[in-house]
mmCIF file of C-alpha atoms in Angstrom:
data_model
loop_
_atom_site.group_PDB
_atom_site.id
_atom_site.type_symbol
_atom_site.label_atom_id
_atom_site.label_comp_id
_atom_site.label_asym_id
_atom_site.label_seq_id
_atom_site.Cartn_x
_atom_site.Cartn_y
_atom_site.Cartn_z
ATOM 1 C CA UNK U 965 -39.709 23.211 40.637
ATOM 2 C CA UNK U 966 -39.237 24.909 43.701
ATOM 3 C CA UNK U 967 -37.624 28.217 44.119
ATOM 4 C CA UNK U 968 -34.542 28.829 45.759
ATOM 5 C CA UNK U 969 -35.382 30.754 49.186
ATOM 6 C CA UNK U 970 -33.507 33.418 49.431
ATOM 7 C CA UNK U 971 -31.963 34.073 53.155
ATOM 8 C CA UNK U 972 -32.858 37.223 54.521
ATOM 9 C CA UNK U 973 -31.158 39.578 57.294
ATOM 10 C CA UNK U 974 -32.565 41.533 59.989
ATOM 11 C CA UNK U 975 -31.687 45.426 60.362
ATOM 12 C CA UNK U 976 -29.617 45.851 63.210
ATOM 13 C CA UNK U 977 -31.155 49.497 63.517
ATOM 14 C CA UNK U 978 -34.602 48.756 63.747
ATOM 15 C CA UNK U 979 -34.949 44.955 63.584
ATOM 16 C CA UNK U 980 -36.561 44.961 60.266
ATOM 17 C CA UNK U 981 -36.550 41.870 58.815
ATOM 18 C CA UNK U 982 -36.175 41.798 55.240
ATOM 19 C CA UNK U 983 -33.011 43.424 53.943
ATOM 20 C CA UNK U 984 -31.202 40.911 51.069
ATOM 21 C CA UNK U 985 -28.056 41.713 52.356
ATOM 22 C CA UNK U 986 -26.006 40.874 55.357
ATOM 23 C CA UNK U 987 -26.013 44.430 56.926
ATOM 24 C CA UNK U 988 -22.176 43.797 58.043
ATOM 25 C CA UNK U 989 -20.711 40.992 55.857
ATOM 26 C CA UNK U 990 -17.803 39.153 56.204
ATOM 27 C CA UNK U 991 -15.710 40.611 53.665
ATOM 28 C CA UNK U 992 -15.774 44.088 56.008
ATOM 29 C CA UNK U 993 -17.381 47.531 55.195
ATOM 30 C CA UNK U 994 -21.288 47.549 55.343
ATOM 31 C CA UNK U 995 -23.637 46.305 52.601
ATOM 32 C CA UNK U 996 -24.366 49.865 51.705
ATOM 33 C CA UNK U 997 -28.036 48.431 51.337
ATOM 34 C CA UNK U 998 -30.509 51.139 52.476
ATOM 35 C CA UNK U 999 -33.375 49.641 55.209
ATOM 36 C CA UNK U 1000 -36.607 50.678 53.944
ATOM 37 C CA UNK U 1001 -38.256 50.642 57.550
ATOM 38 C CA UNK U 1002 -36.238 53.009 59.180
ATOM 39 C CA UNK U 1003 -33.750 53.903 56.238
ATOM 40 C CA UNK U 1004 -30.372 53.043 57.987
ATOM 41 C CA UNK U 1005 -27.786 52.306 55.852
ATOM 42 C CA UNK U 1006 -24.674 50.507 56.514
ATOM 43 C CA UNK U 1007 -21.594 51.377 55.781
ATOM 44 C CA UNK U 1008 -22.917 55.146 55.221
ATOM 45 C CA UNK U 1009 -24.159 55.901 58.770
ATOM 46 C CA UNK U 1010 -21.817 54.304 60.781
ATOM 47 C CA UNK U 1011 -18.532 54.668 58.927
ATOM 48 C CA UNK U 1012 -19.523 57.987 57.633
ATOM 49 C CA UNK U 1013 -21.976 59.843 60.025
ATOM 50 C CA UNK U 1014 -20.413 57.719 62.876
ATOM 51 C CA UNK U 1015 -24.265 57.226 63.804
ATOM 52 C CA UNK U 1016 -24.703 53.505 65.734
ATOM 53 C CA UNK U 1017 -27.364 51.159 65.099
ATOM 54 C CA UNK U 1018 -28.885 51.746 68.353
ATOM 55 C CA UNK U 1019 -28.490 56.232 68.328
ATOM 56 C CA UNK U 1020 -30.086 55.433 64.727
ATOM 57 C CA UNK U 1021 -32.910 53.528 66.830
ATOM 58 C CA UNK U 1022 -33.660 56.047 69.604
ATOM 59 C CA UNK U 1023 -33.816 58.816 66.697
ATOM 60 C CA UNK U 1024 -36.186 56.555 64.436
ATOM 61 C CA UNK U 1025 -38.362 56.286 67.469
ATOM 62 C CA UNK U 1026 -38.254 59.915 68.578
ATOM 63 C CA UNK U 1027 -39.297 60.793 64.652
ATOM 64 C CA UNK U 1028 -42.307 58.545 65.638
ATOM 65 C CA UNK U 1029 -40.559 55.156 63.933
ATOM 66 C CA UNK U 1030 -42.349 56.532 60.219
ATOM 67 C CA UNK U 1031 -42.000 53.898 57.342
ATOM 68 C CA UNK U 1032 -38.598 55.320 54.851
ATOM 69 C CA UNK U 1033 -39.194 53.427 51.900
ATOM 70 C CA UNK U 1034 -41.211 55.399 49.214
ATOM 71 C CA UNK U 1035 -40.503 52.747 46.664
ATOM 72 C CA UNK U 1036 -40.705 49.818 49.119
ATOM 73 C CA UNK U 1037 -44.204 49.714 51.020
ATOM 74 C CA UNK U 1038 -44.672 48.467 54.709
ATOM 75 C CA UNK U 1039 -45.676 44.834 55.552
ATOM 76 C CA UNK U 1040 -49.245 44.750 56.306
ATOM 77 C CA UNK U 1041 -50.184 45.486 60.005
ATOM 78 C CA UNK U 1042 -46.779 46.686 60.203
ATOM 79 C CA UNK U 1043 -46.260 47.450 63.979
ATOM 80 C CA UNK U 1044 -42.697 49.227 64.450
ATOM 81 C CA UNK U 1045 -43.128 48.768 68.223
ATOM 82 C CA UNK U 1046 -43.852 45.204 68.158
ATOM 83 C CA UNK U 1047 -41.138 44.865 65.508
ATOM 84 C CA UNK U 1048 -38.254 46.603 67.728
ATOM 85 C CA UNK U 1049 -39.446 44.537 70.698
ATOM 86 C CA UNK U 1050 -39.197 41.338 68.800
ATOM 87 C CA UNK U 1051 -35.535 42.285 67.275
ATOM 88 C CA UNK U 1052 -34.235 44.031 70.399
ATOM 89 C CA UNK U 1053 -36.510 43.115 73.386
ATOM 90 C CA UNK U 1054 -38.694 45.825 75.599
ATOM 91 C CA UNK U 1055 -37.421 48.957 74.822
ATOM 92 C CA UNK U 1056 -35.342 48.282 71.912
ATOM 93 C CA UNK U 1057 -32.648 49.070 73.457
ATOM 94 C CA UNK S 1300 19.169 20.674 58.350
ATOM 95 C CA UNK S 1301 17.184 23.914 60.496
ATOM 96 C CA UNK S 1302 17.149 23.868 63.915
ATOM 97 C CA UNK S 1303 13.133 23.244 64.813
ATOM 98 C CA UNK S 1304 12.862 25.445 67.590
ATOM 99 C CA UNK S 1305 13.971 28.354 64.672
ATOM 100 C CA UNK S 1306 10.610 28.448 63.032
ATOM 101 C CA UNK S 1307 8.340 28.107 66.193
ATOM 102 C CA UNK S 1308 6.333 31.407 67.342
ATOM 103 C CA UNK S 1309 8.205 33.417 70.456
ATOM 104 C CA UNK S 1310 6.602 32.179 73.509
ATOM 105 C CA UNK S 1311 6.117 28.939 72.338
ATOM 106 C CA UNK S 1312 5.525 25.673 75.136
ATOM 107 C CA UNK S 1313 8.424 23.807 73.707
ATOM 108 C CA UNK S 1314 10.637 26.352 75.181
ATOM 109 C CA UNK S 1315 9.579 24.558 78.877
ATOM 110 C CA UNK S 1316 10.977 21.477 77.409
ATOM 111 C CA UNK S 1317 13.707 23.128 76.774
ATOM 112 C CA UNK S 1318 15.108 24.259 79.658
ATOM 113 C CA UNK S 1319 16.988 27.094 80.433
ATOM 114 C CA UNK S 1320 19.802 26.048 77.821
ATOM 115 C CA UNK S 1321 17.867 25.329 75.427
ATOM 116 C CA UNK S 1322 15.978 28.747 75.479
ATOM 117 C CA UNK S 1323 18.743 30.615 75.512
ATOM 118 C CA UNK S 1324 20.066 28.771 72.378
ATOM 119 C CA UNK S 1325 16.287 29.246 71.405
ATOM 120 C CA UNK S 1326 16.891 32.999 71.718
ATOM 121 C CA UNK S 1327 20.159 32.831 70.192
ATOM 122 C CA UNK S 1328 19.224 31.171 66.937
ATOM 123 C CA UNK S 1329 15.845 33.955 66.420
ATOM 124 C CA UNK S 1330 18.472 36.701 66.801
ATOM 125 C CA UNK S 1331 21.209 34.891 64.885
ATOM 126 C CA UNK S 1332 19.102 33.650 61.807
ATOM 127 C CA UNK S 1333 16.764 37.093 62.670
ATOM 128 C CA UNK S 1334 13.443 34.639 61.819
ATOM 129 C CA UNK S 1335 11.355 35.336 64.914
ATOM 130 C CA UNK S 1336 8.187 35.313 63.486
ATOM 131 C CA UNK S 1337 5.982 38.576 63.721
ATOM 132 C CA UNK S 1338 2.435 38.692 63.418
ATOM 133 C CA UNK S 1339 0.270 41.553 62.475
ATOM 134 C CA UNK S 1340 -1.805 42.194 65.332
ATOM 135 C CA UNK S 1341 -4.210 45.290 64.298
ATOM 136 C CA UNK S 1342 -3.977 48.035 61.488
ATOM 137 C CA UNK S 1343 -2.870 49.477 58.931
ATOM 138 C CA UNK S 1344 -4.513 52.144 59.662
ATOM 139 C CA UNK S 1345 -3.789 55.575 57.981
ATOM 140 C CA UNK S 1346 -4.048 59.527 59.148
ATOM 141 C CA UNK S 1347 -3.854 61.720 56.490
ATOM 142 C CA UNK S 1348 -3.033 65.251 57.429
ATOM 143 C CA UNK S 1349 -2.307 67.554 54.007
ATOM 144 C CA UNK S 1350 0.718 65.933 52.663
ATOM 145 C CA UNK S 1351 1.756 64.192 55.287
ATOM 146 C CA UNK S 1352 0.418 60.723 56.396
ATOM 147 C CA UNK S 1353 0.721 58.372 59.387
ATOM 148 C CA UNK S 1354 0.779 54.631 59.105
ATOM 149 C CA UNK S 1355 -0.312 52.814 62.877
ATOM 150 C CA UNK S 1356 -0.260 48.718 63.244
ATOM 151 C CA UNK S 1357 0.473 46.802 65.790
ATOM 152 C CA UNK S 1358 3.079 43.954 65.939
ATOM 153 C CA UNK S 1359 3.088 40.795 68.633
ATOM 154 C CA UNK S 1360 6.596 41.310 69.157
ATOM 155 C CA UNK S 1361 9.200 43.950 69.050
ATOM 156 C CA UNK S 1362 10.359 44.509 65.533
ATOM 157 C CA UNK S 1363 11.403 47.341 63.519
ATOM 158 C CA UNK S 1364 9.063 49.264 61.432
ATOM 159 C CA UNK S 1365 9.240 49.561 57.776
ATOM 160 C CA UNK S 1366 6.582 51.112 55.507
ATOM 161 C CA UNK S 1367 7.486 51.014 51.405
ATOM 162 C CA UNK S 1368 5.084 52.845 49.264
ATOM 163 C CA UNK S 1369 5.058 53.973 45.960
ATOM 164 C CA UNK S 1370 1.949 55.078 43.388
ATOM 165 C CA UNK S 1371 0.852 51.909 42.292
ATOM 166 C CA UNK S 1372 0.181 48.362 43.991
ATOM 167 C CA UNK S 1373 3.312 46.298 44.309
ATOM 168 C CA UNK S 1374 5.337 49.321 43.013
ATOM 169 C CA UNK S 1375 7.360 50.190 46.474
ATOM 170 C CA UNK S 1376 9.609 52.316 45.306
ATOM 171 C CA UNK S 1377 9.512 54.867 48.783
ATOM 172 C CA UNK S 1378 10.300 53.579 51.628
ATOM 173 C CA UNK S 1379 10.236 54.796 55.666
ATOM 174 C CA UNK S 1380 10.933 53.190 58.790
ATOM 175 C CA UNK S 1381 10.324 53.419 62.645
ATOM 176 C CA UNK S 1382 12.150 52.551 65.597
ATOM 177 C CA UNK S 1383 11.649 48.308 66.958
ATOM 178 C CA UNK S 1384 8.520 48.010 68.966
ATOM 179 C CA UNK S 1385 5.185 46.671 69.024
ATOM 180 C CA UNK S 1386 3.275 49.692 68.385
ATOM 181 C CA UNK S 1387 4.476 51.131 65.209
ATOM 182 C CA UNK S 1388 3.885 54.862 64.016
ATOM 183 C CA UNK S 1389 5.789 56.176 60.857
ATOM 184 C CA UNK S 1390 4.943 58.950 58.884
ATOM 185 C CA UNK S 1391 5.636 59.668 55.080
ATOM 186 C CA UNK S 1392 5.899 63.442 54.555
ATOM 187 C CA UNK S 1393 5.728 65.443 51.492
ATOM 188 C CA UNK S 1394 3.012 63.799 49.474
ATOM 189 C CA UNK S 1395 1.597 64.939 47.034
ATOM 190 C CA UNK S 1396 -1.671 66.360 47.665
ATOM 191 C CA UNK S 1397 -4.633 64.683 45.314
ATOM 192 C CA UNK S 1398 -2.545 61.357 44.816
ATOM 193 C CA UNK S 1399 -3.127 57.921 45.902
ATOM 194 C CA UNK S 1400 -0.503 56.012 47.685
ATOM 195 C CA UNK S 1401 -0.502 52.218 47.858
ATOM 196 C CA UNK S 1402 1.965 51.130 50.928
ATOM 197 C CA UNK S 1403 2.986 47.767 52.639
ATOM 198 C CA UNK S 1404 4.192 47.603 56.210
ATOM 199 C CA UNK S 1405 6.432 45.124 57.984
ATOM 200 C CA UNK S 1406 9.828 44.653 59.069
ATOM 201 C CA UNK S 1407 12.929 45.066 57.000
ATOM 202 C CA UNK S 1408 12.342 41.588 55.494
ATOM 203 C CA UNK S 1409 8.991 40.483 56.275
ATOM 204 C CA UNK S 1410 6.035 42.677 54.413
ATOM 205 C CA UNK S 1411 3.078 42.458 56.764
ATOM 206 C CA UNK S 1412 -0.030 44.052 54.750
ATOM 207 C CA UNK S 1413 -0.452 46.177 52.042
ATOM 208 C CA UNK S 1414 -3.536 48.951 52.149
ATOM 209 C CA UNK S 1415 -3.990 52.612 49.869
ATOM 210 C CA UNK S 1416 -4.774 56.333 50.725
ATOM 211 C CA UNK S 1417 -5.339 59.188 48.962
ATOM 212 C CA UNK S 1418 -3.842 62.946 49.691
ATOM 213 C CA UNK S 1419 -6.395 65.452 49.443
ATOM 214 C CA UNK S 1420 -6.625 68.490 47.413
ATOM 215 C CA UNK S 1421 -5.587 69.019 43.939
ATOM 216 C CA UNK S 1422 -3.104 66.936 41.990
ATOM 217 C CA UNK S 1423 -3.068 63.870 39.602
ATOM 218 C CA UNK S 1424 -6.904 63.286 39.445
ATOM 219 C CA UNK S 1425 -7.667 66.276 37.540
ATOM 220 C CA UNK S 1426 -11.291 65.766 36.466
ATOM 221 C CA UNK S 1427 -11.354 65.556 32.239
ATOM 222 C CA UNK S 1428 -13.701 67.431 31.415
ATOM 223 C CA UNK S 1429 -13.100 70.459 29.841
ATOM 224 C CA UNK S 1430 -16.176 72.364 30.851
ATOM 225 C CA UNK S 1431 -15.212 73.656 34.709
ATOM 226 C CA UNK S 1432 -17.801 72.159 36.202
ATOM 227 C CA UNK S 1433 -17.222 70.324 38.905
ATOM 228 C CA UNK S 1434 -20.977 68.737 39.530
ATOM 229 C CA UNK S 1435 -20.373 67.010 36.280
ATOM 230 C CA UNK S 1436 -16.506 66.170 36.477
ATOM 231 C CA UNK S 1437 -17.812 63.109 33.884
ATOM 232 C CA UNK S 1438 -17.778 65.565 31.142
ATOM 233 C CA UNK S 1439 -20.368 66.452 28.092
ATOM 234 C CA UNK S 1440 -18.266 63.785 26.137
ATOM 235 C CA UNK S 1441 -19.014 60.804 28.514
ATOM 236 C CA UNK S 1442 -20.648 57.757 26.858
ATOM 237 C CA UNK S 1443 -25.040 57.682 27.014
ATOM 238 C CA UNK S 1444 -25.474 55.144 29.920
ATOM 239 C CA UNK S 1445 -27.880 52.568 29.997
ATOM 240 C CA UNK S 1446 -31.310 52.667 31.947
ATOM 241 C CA UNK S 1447 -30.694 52.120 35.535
ATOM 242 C CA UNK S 1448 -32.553 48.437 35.202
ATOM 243 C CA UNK S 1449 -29.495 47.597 33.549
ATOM 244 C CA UNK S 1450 -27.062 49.395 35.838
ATOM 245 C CA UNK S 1451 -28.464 49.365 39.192
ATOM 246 C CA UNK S 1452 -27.515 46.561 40.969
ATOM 247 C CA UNK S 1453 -30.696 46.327 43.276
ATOM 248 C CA UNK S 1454 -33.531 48.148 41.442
ATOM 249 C CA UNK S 1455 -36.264 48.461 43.999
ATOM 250 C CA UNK S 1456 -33.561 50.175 46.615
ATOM 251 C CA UNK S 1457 -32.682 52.716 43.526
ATOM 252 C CA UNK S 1458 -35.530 55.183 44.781
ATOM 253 C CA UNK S 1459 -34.430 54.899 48.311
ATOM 254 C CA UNK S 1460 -30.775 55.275 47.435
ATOM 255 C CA UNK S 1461 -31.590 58.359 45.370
ATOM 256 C CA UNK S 1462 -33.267 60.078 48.138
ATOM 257 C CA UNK S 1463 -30.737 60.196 50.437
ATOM 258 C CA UNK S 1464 -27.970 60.997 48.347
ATOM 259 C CA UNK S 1465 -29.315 62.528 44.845
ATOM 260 C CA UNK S 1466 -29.174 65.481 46.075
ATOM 261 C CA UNK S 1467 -25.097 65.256 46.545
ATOM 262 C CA UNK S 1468 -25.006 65.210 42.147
ATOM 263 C CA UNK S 1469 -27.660 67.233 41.596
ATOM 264 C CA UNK S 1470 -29.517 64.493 40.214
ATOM 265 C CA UNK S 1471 -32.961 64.689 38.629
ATOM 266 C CA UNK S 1472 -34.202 61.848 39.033
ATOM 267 C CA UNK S 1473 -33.525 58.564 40.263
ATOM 268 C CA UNK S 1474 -32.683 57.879 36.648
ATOM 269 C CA UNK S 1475 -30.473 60.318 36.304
ATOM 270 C CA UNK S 1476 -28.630 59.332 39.742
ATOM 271 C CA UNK S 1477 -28.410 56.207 38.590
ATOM 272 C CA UNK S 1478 -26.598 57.490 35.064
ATOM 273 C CA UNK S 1479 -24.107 59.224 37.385
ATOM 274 C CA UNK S 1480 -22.817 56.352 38.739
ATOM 275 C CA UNK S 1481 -22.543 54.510 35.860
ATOM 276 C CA UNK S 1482 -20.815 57.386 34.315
ATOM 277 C CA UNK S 1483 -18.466 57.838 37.251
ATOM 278 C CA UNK S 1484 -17.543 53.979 36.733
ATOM 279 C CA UNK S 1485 -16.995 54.575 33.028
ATOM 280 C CA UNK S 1486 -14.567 57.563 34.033
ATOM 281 C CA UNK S 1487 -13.343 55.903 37.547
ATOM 282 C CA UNK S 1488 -11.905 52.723 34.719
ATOM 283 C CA UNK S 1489 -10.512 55.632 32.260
ATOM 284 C CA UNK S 1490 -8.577 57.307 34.680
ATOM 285 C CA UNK S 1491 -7.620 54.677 36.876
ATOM 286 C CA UNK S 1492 -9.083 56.431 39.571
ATOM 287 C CA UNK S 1493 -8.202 54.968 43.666
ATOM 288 C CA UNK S 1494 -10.755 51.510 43.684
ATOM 289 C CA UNK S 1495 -10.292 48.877 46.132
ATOM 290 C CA UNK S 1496 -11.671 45.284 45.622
ATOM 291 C CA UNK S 1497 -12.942 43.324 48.912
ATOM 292 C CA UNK S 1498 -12.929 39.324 49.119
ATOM 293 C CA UNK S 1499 -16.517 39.227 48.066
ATOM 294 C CA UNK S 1500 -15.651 40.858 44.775
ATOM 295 C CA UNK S 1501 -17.188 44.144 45.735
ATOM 296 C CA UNK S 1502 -15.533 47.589 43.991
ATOM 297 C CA UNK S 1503 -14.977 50.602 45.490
ATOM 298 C CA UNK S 1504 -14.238 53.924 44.138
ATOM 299 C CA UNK S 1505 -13.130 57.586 45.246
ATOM 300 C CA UNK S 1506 -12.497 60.414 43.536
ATOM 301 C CA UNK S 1507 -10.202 62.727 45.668
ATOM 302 C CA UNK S 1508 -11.435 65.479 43.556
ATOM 303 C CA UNK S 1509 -14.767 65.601 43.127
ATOM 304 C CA UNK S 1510 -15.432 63.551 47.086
ATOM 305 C CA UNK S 1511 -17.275 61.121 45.223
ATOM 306 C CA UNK S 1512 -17.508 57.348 46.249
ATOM 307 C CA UNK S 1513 -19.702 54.905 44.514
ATOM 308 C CA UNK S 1514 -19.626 50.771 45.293
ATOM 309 C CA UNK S 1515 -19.971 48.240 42.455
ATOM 310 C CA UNK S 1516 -20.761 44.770 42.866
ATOM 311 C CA UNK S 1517 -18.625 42.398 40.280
ATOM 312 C CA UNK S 1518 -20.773 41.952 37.542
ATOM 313 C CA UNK S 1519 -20.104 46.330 37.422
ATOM 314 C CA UNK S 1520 -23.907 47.315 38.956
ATOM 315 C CA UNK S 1521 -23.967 49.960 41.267
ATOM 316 C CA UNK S 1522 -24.567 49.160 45.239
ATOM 317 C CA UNK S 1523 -24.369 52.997 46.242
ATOM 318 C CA UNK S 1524 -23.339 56.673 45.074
ATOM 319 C CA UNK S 1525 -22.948 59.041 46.911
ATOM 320 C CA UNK S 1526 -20.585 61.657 48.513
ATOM 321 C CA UNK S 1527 -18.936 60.654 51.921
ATOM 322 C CA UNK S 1528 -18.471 63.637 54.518
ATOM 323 C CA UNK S 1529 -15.620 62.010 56.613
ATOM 324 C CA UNK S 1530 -11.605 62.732 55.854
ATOM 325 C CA UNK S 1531 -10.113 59.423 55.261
ATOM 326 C CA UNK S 1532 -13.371 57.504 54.580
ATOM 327 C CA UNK S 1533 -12.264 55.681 51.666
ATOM 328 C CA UNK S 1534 -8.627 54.945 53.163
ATOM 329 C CA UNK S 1535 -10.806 53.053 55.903
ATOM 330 C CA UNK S 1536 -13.195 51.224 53.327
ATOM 331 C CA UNK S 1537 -12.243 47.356 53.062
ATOM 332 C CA UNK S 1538 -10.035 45.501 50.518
ATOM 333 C CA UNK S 1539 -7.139 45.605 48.602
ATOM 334 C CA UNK S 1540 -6.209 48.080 46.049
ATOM 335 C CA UNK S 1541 -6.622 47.998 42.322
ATOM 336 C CA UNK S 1542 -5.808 49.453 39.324
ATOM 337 C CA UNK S 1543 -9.219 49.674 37.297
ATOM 338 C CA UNK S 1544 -7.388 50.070 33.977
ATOM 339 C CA UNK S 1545 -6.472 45.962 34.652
ATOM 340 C CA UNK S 1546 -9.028 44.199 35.857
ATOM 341 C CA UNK S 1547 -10.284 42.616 32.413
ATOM 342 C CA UNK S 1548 -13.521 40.559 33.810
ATOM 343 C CA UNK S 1549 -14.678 44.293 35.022
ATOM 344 C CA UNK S 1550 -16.915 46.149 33.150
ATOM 345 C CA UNK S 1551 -19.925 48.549 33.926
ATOM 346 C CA UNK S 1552 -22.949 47.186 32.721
ATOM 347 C CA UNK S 1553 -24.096 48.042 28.564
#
């Protein structure tokens, strides 16, 4: 029996694919789910730091785009770079 | 039998067909029978200042402005009111500080939206426990909680969640951080402490007090803890109000 896929949703800080949640559902508010690529976390950064998606971006980069997720390791040949360019385009921005 | 053109929104094509008679008797039948419809446009939103707070929305036509609050959902028993307009600003004055306030706004007949703030400072969510300490408002009688498999609602985000915002409880450990917020639930349902409930079933909860705000998905795990650093945060979270103390089918996780 085949198991149900589960739809995943993209980060809309640093175009990481694999969150569970819908960063921004429908229902309002943020998912409050914490990326583990760049650790931005709906509903906490934005409504509460007033930090954007895209500021959260440009800082992740500046830091050097390092992997958040103690608990959660990176995909294998992780690329942050080609990852932001895929999500966002050249630049990321 | 009701004139048709009665119910229709203002602005409405039929009022070409019409003529000029026939919008005039139009306009004499909303302001007659007083049933031109208004829409909410944007808001409620709420600025809290001390004791005093503002209430902003936006109407698509003039109407008056009439805000009825009280301490409990559905339990209006305050009311203030604006002048007509579209872009409506009344203010309730002396509040009490620490208190939640559910409101609905609208005209003098037609209630609009309902939505909750909270006063801050010290008032009716005293913590219980008797100790004085307020980085453990739960109290050294609160119940054992479960291990955080049980309580958290997405495990493998529990380490990730407790490193940004363990350090606001002085947690230990993530398994202590996730304790916390299963004790704040157990204490948020006790006191009836301000919770809102969003169409997806999601709780939130704020303690005035302690700045505390943790989010529950319905089966009672925990989505987040942690301690927001923005005035009026909570007032600005999604959903509608509820009393913890009634909602039977919610539980935190044993």
């Amino acid at each position: 029996m085949k198991r149900p896929v589960r739809r995943q949703h993209q980060c809309p800080a640093c175009g990481y694919p694999g969150l569970a949640e819908e960063p921004r559902p429908a229902s309002g508010g943020g998912s409050f789910e914490i990326c583990p690529c760049c650790g931005y976390q709906p509903g906490v950064d934005d409504d509460d730091r007033g930090v954007t998606p895209s500021e959260h971006r440009r800082r992740w980069i500046v830091a050097g785009s390092p992997w958040f997720s103690r608990a959660t390791p990176a995909p294998p040949r992780w690329s942050p770079q080609g990852q932001v360019e895929k999500a966002f385009g050249k630049g990321g921005k | 039998m009701r004139s048709a053109p009665a119910i229709l929104p203002a602005g409405s094509a039929t009022c070409h067909s019409a003529g000029f008679g026939g919008l005039v008797t139009l306009l004499l039948l909303l302001v007659v029978t007083g049933r031109a419809e208004v829409r909410l446009v944007q808001g409620p939103a709420v600025t809290v200042t001390g004791t005093n707070a503002v209430i902003h929305w936006v109407t698509d036509t003039p109407a008056g402005g009439r805000v009825r609050f009280g301490n409990a959902p559905g339990r209006w028993d305050q009311r203030a009111q604006g002048p007509v307009g579209t872009n409506h600003a009344v203010t309730l004055d002396r509040l009490k500080p620490g208190t939640m306030y559910h409101f609905t706004v609208g005209t003098a007949r037609l209630p609009l939206a309902t939505n909750s703030f909270a006063t801050s400072g010290p008032g009716s969510f005293e913590p219980t426990a008797t100790s004085g300490k307020t980085e453990n408002p739960d109290g050294p009688q609160a119940a054992r909680p479960p291990p955080a498999r049980v309580t958290w609602g997405s495990l493998r985000t529990l380490e990730d969640h407790f490193d940004r915002h363990g350090a606001d409880f002085r947690a230990a450990s993530s398994e202590d951080y996730a304790g916390q917020a299963w004790t704040f639930l157990v204490r948020a349902i006790r006191e009836g402490l301000p919770a809102k409930q969003d169409t997806a079933g999601v709780i939130r909860v704020f303690d005035p007090q302690a700045g505390a705000f943790a989010a529950y998905n319905p089966d009672g795990t925990t989505k987040t803890y942690f301690k927001p650093g923005r005035r009026g945060y909570f007032n600005d979270q999604p959903g509608d109000s509820v009393d913890l103390r009634s909602l039977d089918h919610f539980r935190p996780p044993q």
